[in-house]
Short mmCIF file of C-alpha atoms in Angstrom, two decimals:
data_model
loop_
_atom_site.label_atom_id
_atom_site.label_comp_id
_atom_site.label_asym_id
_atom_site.label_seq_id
_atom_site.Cartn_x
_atom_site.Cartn_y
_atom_site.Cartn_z
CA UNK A 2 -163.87 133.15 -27.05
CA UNK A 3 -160.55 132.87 -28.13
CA UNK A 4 -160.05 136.56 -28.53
CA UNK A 5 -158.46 139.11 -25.27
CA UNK A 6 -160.19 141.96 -27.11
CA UNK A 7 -162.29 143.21 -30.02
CA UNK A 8 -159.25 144.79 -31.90
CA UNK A 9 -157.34 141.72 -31.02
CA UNK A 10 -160.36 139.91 -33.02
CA UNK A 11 -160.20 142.54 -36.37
CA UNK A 12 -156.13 142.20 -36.08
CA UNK A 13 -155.96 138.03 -35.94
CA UNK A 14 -152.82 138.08 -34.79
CA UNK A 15 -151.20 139.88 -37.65
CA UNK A 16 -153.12 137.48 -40.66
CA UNK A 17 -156.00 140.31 -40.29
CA UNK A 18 -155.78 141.54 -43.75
CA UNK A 19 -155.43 137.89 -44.97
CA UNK A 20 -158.72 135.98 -43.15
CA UNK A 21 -160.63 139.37 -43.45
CA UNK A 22 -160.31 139.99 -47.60
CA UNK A 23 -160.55 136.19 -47.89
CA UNK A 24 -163.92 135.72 -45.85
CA UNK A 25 -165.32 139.23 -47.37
CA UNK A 26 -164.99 137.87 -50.91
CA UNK A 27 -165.96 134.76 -49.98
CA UNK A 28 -169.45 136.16 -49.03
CA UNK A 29 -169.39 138.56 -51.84
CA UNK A 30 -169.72 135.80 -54.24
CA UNK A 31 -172.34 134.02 -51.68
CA UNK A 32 -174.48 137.10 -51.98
CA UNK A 33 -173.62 137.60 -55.60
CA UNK A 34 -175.36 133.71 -56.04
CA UNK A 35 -178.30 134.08 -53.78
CA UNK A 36 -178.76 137.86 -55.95
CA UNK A 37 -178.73 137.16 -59.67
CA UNK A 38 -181.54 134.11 -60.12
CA UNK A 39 -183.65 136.40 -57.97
CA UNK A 40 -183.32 139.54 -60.25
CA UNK A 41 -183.38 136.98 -63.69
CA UNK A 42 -186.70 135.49 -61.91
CA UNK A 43 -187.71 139.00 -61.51
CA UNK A 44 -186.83 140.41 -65.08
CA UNK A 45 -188.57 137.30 -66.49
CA UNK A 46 -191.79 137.90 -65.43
CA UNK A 47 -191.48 141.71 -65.76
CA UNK A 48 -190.96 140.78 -69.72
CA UNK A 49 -193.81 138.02 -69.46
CA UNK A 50 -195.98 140.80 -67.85
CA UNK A 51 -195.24 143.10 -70.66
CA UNK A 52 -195.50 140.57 -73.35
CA UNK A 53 -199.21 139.76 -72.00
CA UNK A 54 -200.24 143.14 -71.53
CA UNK A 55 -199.24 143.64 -75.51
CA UNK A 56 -200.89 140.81 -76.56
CA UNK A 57 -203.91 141.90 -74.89
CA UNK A 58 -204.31 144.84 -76.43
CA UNK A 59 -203.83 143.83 -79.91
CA UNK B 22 -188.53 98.56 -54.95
CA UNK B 23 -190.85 101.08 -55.60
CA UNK B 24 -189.45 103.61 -58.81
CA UNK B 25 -192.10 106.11 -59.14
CA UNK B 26 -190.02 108.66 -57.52
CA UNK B 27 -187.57 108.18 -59.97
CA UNK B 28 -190.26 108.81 -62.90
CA UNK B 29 -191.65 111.92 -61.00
CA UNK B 30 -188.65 113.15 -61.00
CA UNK B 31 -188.67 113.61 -64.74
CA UNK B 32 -191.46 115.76 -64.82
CA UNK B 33 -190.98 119.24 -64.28
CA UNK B 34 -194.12 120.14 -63.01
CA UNK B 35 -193.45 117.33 -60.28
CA UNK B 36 -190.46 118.95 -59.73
CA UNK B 37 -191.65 122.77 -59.48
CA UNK B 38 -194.60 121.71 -56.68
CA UNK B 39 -192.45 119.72 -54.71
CA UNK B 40 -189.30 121.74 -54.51
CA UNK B 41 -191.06 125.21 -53.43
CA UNK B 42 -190.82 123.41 -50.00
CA UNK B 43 -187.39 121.99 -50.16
CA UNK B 44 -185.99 125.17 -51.33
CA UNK B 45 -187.84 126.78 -48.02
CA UNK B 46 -185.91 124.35 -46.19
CA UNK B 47 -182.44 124.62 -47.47
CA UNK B 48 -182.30 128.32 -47.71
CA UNK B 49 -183.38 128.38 -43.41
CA UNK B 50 -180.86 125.59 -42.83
CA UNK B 51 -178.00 127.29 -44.57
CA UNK B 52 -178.70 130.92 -43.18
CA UNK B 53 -178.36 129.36 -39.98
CA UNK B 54 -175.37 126.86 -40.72
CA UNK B 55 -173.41 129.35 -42.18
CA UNK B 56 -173.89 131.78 -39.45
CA UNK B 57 -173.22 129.47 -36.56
CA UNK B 58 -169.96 127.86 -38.39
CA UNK B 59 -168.81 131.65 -39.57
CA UNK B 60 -169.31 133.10 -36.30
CA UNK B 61 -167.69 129.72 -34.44
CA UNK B 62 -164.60 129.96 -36.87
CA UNK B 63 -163.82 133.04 -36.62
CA UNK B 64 -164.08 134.10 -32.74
CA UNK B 65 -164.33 130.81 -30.72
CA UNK B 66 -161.93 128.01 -32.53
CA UNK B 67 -158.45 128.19 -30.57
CA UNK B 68 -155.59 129.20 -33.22
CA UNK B 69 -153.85 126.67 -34.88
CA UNK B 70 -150.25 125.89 -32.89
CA UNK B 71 -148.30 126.66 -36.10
CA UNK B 72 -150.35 128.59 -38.40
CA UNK B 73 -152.03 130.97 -35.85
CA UNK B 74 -155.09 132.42 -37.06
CA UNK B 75 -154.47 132.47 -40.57
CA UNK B 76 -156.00 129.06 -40.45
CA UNK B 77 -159.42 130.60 -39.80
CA UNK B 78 -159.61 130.85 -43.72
CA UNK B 79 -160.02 126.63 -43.76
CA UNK B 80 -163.65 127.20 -42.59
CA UNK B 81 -164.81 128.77 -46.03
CA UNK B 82 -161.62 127.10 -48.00
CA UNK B 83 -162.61 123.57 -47.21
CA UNK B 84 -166.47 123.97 -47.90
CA UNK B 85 -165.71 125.36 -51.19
CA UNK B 86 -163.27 122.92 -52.40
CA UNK B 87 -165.43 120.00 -51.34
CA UNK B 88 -168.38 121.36 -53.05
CA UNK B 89 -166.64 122.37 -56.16
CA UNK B 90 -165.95 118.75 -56.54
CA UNK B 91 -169.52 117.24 -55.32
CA UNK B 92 -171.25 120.05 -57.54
CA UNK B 93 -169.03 118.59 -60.72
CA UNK B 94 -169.79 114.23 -59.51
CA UNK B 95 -173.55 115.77 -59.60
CA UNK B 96 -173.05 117.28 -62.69
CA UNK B 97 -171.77 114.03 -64.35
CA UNK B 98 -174.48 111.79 -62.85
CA UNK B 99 -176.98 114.06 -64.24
CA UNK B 100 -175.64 113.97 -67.35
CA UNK B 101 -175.29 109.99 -67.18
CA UNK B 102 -178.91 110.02 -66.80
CA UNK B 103 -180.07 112.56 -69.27
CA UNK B 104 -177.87 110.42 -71.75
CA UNK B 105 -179.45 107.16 -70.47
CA UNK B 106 -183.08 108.25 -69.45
CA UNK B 107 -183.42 111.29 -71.65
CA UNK B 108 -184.82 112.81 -68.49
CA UNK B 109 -185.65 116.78 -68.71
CA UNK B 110 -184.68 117.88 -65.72
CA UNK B 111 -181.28 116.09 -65.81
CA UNK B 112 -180.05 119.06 -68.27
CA UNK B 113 -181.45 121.60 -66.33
CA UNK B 114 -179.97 120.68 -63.66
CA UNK B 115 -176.61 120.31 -65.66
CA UNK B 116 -176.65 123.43 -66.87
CA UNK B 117 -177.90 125.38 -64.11
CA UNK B 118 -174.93 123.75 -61.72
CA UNK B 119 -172.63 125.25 -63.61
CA UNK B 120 -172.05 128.61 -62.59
CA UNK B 121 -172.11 127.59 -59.11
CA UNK B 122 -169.32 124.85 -59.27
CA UNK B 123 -167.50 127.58 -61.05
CA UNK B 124 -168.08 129.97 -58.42
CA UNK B 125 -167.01 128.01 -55.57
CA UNK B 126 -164.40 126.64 -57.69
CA UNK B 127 -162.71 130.23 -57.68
CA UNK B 128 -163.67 130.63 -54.13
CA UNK B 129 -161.39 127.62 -53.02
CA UNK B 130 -159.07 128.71 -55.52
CA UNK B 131 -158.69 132.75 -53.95
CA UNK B 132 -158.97 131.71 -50.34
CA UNK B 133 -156.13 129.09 -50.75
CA UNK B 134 -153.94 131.94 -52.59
CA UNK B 135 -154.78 134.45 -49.82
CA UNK B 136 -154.29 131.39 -47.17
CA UNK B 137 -150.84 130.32 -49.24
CA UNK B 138 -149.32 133.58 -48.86
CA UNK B 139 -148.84 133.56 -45.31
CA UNK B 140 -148.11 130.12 -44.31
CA UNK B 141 -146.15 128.92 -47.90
CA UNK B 142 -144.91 132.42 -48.87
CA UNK B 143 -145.99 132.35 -52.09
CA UNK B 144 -149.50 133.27 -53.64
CA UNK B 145 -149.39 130.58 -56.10
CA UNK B 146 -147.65 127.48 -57.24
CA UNK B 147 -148.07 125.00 -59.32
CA UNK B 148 -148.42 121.73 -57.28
CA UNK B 149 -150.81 119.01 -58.19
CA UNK B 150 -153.27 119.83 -56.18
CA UNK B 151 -153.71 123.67 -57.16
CA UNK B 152 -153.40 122.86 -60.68
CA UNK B 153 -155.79 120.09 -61.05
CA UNK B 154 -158.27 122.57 -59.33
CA UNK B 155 -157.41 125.41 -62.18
CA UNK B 156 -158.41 122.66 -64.73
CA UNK B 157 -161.65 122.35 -63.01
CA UNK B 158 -162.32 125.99 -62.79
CA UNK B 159 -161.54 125.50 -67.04
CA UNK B 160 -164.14 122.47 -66.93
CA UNK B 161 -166.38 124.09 -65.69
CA UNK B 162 -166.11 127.09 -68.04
CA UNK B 163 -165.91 124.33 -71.01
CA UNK B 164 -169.52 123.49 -69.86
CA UNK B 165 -170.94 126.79 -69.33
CA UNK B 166 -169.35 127.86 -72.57
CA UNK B 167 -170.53 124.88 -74.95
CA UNK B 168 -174.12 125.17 -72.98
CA UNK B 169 -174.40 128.61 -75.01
CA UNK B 170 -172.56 128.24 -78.20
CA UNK B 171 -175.28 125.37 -79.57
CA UNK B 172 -178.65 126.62 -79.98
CA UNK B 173 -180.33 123.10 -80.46
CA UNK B 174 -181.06 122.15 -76.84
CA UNK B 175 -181.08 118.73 -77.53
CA UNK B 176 -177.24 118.44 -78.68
CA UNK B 177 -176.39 121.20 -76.24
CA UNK B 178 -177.20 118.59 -73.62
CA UNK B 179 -175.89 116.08 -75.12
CA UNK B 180 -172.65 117.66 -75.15
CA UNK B 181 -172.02 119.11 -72.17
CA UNK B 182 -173.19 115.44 -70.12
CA UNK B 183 -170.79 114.11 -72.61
CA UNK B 184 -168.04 116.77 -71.37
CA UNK B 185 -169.87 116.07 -67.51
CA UNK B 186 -168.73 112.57 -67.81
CA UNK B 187 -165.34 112.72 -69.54
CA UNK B 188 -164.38 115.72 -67.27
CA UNK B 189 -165.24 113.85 -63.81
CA UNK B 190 -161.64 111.67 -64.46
CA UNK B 191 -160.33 115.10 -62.75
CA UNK B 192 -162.07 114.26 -59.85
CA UNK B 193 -160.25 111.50 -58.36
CA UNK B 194 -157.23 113.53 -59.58
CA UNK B 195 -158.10 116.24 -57.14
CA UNK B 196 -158.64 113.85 -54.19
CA UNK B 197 -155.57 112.11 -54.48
CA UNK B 198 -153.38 114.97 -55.77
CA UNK B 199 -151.66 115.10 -52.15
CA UNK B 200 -151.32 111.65 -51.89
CA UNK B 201 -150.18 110.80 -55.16
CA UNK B 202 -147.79 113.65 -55.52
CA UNK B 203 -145.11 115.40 -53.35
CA UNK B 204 -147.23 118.58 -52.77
CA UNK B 205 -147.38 121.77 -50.44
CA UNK B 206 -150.79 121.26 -50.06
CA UNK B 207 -151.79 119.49 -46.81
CA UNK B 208 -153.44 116.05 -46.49
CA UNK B 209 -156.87 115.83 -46.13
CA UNK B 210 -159.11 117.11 -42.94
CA UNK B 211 -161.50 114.89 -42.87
CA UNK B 212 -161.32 110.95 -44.27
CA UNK B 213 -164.12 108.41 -44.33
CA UNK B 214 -161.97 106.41 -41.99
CA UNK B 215 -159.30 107.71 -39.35
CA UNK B 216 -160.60 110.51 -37.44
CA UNK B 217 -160.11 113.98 -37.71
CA UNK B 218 -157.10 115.10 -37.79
CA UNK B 219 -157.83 118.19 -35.69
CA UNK B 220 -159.56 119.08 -32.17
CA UNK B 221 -163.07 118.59 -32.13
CA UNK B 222 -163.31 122.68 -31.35
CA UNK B 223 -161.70 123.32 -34.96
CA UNK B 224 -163.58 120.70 -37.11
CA UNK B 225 -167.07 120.89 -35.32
CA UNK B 226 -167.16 124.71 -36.77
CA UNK B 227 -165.99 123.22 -39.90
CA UNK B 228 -168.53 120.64 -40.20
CA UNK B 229 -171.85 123.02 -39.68
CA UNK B 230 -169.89 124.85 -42.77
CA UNK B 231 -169.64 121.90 -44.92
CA UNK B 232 -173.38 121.08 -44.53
CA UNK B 233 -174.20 124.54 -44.79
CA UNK B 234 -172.59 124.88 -48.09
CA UNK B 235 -174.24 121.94 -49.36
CA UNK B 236 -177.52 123.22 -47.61
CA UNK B 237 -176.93 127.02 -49.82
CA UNK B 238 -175.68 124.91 -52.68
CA UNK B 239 -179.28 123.10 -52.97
CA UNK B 240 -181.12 126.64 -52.55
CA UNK B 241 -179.31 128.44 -55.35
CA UNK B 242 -179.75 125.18 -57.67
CA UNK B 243 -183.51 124.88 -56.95
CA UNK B 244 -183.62 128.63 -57.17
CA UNK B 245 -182.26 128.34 -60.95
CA UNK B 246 -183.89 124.96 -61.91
CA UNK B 247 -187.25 126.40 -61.32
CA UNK B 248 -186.69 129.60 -63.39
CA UNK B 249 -185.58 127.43 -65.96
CA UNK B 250 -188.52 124.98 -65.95
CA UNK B 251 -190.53 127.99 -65.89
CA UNK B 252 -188.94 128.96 -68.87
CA UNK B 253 -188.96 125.57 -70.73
CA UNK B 254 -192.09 124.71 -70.40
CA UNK B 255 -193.37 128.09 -70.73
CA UNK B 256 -196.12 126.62 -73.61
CA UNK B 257 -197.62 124.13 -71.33
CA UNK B 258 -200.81 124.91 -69.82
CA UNK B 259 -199.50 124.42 -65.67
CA UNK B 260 -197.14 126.83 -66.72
CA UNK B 261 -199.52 129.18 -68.04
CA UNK B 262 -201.21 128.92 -64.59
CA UNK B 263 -198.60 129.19 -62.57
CA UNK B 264 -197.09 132.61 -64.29
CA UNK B 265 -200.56 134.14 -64.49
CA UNK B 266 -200.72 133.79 -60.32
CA UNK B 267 -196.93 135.01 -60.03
CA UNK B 268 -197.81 137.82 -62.20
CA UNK B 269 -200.99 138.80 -59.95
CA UNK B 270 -198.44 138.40 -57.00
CA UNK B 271 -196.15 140.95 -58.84
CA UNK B 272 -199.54 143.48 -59.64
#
């Protein structure tokens, strides 16, 4: 551990502000790529579903 | 040698059965990379003697960068061989890499700004290295954008391997930016060569982040390509199967 303290880890030696907004954005974006193919895939076959269900009833 | 692989690999339904396992893989190895490198970084790598701990931000800066660069080289190879092969999946996966090489792209390109403030004083500045990444941020855009403007899919993916290929000169641009030019930016990490120029404590964190932003970097493409095929081939008959089991899944 290369940290005295747990408010000695958040402060990073006065570049706190720095490493934290760069590594929260970082993993923003991350989540923000993992996220949106899921909810497309999801949408899609919602809309598939749909489009089935109409062409079914016809 | 045997090239049936290389055949397989054209078809999509090949493709879709086989890669429901790899993309398993990749998305367990990356979770876990990522959160062993992170968590190494940012608590248990000593401080850099100069920097202090404003270096930290190299363990998602690095990663990024080298991957916006790899993600572009794929990019052009699969464009080489849709041009060459007219192989199907080549475009999608093209296309699909895209908005991920753009998105790490602007991750390298914010964490250096945030890391530049600190230990250059300045947010910005326009050295060879940071500016030959801003034209890659715009090549990737060019590729996204001319993906959507043409309608015909066939020319669309003819043009943007043709823009794939022509745009890759950047890359060796990039690489040798600090070498090549008096810059701010600092020399390489890692070479194929000379060893690290770092303790092993600082650039064994480093290296689980590398491979586990290759190892989410293969997830999210698989994740995108198969949507895609799904789409694509939507008329064919395995695609009609497959849907009409996700759909029941859905129910």
């Amino acid at each position: 551990m290369s940290f005295a303290s747990f408010s000695e880890f958040l402060a990073m030696g006065s570049h706190g502000p720095y490493v934290w907004s760069a590594y929260g954005i970082s993993f923003l974006v991350v989540l923000l790529n993992v996220a949106l193919p899921l909810l497309a895939r999801r949408r899609y076959l919602q809309e598939e579903a749909r489009r089935l269900r109409r062409e079914g009833a016809q | 040698m045997n090239w049936t692989w290389f055949h397989k690999l054209g078809s999509p339904k090949w493709f879709y059965e086989i890669s429901s396992l790899w993309l398993r893989g990749l998305s367990v190895a990356a979770i876990l990379l990522i959160l062993v490198g992170t968590v190494w970084g940012l608590a248990f790598a000593p401080p850099d003697y100069q920097q202090g701990n404003s270096f930290r931000i190299i363990y998602i800066h690095v990663p990024a960068a080298f991957l916006a660069q790899s993600c572009y080289l794929m990019m052009a190879v699969a464009g080489l061989v849709g041009l060459v092969w007219k192989m199907k999946l080549a475009d999608v996966a093209l296309q699909q890499a895209a908005p991920i090489g753009a998105w790490m792209t602007f991750i390298a390109l914010l964490t250096g700004a945030v890391w530049g403030k600190p230990t250059w004083g300045a947010w910005w500045v326009w050295d060879a290295r940071l500016t030959s990444m801003l034209i890659l941020l715009f090549l990737y855009f060019g590729v996204i954008a001319l993906g959507q403007a043409i309608t015909n899919r066939d020319s669309a993916a003819k043009a943007c391997a043709v823009l794939a290929l022509v745009g890759a000169v950047n890359i060796p641009i990039i690489k040798y930016s600090v070498d090549w030019w008096n810059t701010l930016h600092q020399p390489a990490t890692f070479t194929v060569t000379g060893k690290a120029s770092m303790a092993p404590e600082m650039w064994l964190p480093l290296l689980l982040m590398v491979l586990g932003f290759y190892c989410f970097f293969g997830a999210v493409l698989l994740l995108r390509m198969r949507l895609e095929v799904l789409r694509r081939e939507a008329r064919t008959s395995w695609v009609k199967a497959e849907m009409s089991r996700l759909l029941e899944k859905v129910r």
